[in-house]
C-alpha atoms as a PDB file:
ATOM      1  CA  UNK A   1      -2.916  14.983  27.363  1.00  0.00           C
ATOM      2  CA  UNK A   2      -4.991  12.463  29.504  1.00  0.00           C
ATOM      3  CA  UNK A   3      -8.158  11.204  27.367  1.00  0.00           C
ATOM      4  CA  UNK A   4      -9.947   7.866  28.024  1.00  0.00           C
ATOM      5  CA  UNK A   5      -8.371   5.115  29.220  1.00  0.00           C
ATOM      6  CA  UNK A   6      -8.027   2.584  26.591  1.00  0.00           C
ATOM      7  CA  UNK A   7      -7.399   5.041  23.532  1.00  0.00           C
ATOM      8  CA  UNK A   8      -4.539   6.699  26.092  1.00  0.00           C
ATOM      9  CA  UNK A   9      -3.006   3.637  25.932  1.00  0.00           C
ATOM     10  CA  UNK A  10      -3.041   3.142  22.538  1.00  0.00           C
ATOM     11  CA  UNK A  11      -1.482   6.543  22.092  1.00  0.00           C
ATOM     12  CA  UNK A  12       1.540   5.398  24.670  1.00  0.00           C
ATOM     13  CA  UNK A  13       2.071   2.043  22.637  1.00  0.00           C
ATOM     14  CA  UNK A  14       2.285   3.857  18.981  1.00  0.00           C
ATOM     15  CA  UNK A  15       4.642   7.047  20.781  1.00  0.00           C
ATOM     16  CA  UNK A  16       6.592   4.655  22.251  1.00  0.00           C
ATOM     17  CA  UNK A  17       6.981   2.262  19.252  1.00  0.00           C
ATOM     18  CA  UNK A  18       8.163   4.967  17.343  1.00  0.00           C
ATOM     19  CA  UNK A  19      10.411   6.213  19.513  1.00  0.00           C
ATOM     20  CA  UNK A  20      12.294   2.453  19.548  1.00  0.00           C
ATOM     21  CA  UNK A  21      12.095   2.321  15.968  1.00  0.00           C
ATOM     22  CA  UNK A  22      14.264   5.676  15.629  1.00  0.00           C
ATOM     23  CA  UNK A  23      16.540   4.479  18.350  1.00  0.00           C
ATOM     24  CA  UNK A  24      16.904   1.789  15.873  1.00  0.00           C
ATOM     25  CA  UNK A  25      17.223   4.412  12.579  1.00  0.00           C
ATOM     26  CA  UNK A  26      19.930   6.029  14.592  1.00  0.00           C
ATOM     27  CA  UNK A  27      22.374   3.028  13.285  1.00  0.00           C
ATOM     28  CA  UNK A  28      21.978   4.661  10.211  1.00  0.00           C
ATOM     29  CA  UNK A  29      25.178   5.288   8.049  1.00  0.00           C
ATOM     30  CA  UNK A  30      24.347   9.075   7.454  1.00  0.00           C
ATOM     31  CA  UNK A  31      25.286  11.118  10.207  1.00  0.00           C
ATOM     32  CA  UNK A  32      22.051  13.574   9.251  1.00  0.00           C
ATOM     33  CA  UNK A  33      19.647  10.533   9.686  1.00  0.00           C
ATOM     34  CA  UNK A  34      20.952   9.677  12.953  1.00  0.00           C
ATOM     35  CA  UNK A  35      20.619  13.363  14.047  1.00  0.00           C
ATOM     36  CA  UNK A  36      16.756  13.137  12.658  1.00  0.00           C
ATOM     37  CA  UNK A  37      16.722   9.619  14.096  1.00  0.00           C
ATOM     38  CA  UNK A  38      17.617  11.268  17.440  1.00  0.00           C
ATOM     39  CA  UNK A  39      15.468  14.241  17.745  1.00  0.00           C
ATOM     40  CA  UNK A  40      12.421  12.075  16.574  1.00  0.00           C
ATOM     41  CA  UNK A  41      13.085   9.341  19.703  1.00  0.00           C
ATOM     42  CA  UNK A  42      13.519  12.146  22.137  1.00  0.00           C
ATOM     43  CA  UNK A  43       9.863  13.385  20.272  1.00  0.00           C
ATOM     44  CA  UNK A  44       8.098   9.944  20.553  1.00  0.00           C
ATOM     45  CA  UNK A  45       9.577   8.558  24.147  1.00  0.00           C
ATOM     46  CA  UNK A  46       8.207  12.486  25.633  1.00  0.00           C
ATOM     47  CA  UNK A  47       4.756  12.071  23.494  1.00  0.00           C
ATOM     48  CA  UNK A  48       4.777   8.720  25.266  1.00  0.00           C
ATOM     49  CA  UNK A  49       5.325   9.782  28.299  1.00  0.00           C
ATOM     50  CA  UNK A  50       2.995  12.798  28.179  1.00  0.00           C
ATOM     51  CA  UNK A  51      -0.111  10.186  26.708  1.00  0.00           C
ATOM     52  CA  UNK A  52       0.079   7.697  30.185  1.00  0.00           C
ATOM     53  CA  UNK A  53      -3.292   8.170  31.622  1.00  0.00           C
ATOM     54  CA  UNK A  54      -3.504  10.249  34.892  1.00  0.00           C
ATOM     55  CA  UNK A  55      -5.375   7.198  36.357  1.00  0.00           C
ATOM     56  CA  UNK A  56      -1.631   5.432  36.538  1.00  0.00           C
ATOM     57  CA  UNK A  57       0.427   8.652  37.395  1.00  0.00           C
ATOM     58  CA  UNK A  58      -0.177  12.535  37.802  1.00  0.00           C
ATOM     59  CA  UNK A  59       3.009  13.983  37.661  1.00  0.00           C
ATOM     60  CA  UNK A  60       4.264  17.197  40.011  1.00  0.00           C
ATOM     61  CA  UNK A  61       3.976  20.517  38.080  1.00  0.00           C
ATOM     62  CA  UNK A  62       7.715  20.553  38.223  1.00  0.00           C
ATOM     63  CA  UNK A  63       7.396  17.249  35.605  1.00  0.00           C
ATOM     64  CA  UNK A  64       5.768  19.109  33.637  1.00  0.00           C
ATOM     65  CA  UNK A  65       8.576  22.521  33.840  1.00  0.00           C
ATOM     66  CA  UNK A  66      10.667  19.917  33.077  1.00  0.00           C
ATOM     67  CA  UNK A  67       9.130  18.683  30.162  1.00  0.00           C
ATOM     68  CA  UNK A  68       8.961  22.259  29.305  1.00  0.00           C
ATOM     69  CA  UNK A  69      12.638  22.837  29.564  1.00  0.00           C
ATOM     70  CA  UNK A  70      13.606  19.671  27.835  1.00  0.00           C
ATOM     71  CA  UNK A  71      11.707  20.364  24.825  1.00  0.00           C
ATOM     72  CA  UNK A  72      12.389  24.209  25.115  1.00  0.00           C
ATOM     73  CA  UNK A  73      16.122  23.128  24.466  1.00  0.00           C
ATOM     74  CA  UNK A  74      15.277  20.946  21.478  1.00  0.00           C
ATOM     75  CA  UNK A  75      13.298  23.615  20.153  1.00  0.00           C
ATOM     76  CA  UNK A  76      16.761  25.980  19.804  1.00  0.00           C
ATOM     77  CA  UNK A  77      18.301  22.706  18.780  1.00  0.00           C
ATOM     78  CA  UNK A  78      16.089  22.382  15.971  1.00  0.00           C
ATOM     79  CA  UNK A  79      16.254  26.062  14.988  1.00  0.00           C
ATOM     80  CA  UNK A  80      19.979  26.124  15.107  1.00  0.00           C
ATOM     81  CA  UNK A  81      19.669  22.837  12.673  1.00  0.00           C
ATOM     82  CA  UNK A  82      17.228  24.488  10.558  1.00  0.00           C
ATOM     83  CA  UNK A  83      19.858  26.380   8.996  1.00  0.00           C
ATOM     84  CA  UNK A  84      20.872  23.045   7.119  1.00  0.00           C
ATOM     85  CA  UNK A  85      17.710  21.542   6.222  1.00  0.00           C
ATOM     86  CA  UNK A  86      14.255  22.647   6.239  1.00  0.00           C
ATOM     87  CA  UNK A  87      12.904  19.601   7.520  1.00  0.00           C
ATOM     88  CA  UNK A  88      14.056  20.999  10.993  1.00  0.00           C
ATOM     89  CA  UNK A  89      11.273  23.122  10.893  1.00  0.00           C
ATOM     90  CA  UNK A  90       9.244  20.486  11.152  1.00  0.00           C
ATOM     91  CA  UNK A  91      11.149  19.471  14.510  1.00  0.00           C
ATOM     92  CA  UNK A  92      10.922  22.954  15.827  1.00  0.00           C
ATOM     93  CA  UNK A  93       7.715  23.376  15.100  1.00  0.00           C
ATOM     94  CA  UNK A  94       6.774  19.885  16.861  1.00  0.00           C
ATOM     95  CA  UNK A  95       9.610  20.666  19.650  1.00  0.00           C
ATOM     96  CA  UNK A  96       7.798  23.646  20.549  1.00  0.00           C
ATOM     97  CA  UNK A  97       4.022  21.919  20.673  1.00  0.00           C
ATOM     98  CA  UNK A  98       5.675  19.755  22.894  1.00  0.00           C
ATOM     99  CA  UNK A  99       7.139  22.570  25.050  1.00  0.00           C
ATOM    100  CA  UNK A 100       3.786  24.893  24.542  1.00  0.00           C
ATOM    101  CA  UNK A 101       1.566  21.654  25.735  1.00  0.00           C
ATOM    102  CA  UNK A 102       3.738  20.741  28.886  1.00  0.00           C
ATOM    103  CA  UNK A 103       3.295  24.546  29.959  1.00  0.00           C
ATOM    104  CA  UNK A 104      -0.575  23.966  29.690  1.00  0.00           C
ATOM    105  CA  UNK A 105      -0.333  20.665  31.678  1.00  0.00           C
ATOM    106  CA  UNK A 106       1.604  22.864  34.307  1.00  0.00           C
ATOM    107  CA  UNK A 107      -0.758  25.285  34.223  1.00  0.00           C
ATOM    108  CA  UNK A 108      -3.807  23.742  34.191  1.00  0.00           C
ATOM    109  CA  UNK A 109      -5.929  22.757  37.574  1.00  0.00           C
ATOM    110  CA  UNK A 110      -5.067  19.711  39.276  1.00  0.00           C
ATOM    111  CA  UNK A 111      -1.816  19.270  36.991  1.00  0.00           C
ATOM    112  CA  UNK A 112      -3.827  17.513  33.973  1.00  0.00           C
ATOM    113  CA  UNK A 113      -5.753  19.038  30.982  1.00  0.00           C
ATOM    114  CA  UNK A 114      -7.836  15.940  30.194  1.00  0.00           C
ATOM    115  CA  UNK A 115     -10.760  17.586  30.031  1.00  0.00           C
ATOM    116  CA  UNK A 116      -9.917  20.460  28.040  1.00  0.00           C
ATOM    117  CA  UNK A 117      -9.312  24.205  28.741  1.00  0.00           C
ATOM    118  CA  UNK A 118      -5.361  24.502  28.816  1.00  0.00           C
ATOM    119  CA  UNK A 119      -3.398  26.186  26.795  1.00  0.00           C
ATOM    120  CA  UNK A 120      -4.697  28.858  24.343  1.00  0.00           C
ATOM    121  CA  UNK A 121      -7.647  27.630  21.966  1.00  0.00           C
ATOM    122  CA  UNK A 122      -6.327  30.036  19.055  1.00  0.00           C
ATOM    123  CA  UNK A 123      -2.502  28.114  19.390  1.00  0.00           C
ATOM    124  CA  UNK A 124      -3.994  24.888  19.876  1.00  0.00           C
ATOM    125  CA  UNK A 125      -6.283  25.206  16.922  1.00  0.00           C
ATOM    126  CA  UNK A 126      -2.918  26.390  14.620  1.00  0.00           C
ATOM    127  CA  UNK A 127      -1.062  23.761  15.637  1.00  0.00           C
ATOM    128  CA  UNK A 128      -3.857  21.282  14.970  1.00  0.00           C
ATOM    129  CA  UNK A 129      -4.328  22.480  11.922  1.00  0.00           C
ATOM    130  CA  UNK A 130      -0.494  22.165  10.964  1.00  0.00           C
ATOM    131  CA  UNK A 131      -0.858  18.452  12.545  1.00  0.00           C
ATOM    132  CA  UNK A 132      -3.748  18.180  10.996  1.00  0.00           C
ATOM    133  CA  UNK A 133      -2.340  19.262   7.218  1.00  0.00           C
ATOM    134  CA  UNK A 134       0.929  17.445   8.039  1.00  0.00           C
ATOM    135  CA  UNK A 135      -0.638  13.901   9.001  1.00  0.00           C
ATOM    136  CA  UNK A 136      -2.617  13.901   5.208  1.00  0.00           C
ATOM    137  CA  UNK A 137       0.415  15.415   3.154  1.00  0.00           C
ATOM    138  CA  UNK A 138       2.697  12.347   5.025  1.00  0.00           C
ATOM    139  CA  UNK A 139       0.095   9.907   4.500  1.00  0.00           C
ATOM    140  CA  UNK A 140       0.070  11.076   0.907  1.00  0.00           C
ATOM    141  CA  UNK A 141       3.868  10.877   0.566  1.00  0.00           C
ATOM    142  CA  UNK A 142       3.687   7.070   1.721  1.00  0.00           C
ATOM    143  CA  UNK A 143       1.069   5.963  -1.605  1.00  0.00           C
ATOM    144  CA  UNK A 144       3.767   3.385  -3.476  1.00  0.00           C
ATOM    145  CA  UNK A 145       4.648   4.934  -6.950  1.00  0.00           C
ATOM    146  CA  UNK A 146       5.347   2.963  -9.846  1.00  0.00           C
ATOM    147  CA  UNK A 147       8.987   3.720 -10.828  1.00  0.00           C
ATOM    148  CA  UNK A 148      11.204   2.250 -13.912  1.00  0.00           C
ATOM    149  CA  UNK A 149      14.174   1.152 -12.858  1.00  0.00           C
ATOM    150  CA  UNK A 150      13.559  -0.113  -9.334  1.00  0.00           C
ATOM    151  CA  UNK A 151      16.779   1.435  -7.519  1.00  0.00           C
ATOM    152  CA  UNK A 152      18.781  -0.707  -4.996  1.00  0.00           C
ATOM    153  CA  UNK A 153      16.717  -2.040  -1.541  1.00  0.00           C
ATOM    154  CA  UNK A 154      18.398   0.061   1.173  1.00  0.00           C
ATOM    155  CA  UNK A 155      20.896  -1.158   3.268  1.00  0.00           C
ATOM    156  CA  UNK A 156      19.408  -1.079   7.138  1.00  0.00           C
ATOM    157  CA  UNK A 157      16.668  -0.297   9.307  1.00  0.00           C
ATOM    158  CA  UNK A 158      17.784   3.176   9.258  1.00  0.00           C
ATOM    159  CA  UNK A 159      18.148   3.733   5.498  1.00  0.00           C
ATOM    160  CA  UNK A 160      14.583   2.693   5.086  1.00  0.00           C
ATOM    161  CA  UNK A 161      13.171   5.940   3.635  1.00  0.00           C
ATOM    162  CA  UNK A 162       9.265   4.655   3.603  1.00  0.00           C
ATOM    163  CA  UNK A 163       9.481   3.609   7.081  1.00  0.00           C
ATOM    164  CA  UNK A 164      10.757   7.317   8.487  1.00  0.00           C
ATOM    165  CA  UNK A 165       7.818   8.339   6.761  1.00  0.00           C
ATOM    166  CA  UNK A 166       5.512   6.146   8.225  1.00  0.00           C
ATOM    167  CA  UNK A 167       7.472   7.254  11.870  1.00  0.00           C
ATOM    168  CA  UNK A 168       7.034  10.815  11.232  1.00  0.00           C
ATOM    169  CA  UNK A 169       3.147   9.903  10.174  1.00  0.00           C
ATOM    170  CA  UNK A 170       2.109   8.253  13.619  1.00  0.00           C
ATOM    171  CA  UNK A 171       3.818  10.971  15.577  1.00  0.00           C
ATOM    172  CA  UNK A 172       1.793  13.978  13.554  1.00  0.00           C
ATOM    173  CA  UNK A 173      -1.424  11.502  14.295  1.00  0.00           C
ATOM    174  CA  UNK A 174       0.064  11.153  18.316  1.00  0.00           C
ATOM    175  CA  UNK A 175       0.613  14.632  18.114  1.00  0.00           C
ATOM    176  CA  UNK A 176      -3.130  15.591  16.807  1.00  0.00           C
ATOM    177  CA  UNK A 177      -4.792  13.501  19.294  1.00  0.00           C
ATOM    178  CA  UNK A 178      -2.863  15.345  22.322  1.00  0.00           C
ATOM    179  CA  UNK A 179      -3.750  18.305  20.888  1.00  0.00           C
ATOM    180  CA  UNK A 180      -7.845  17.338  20.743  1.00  0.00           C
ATOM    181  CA  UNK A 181      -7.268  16.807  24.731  1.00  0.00           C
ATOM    182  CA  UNK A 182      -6.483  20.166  25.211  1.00  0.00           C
END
């Protein structure tokens, strides 16, 4: 997932940002928003790791089988979760880019797929294209509407239902850019 320097970086700040914020969302008072919370800071500290340019750090292949295990595990996590909500298959299917992109890291030459090649172009183009689809119907989702009566402001940082949204939007957008770099 190594692309030019600077935008790399930019990619490590935003994953990483994200992944503090749900840290924070885990303090929510609904146990099924700190489970979300959870499985989106494991998604946007390994997005963050996986963006640092190889300039600072190549990991070993065995990082990257590691990776692949981690997220392999959070995948059946996910599907097992699934059962109770279908915004799990959101996580799986993000669980298992994660997983299906470490593989190609491992695989690829010299244990980095900056320049392209890893992984197979027909998956990678799918799961751009759900990315891709997903980043414009979040972004859509986050357009205020007017409403009458106003409701109550939430509570906390993690009963903030506009800013998961805008979470889950900057990881699809991480997520797409890795992607490209394959």
């Amino acid at each position: 997932m190594h692309g030019p320097g600077s935008a790399a970086w930019l990619l490590v700040a935003l994953c990483a940002a994200t992944g503090a914020y749900c840290l924070l969302r885990m303090r929510s008072g609904v146990e099924e928003q700190r489970r979300t919370a959870g499985s989106e800071a494991l998604m946007g500290f390994g997005m963050a790791l996986m963006a640092i340019p190889a300039a600072v750090i190549t990991p070993p292949r065995a990082a990257w089988a590691l990776y692949a295990v981690v997220f392999g595990a959070a995948a059946l996590r996910a599907l097992w979760s699934s059962r109770s909500s279908a915004h799990h298959l959101h996580h799986l299917v993000g669980t298992l880019a994660m997983a299906y992109m470490a593989v190609g890291m491992a695989a690829a030459p010299s244990g980095h797929a900056g320049h392209g090649g890893a992984g197979a172009p027909l998956v990678t183009g799918l799961l751009l294209l759900y990315f891709a689809g997903y980043v414009l119907w979040s972004g859509v989702r986050l357009v205020p509407v007017a409403t009458a009566g106003g409701g109550p402001p939430a509570s906390g940082w993690g009963d903030r239902p506009e800013l998961a949204r805008a979470c889950r939007l900057s990881m699809g957008i991480g997520m797409v850019a890795m992607l490209l770099t394959m």
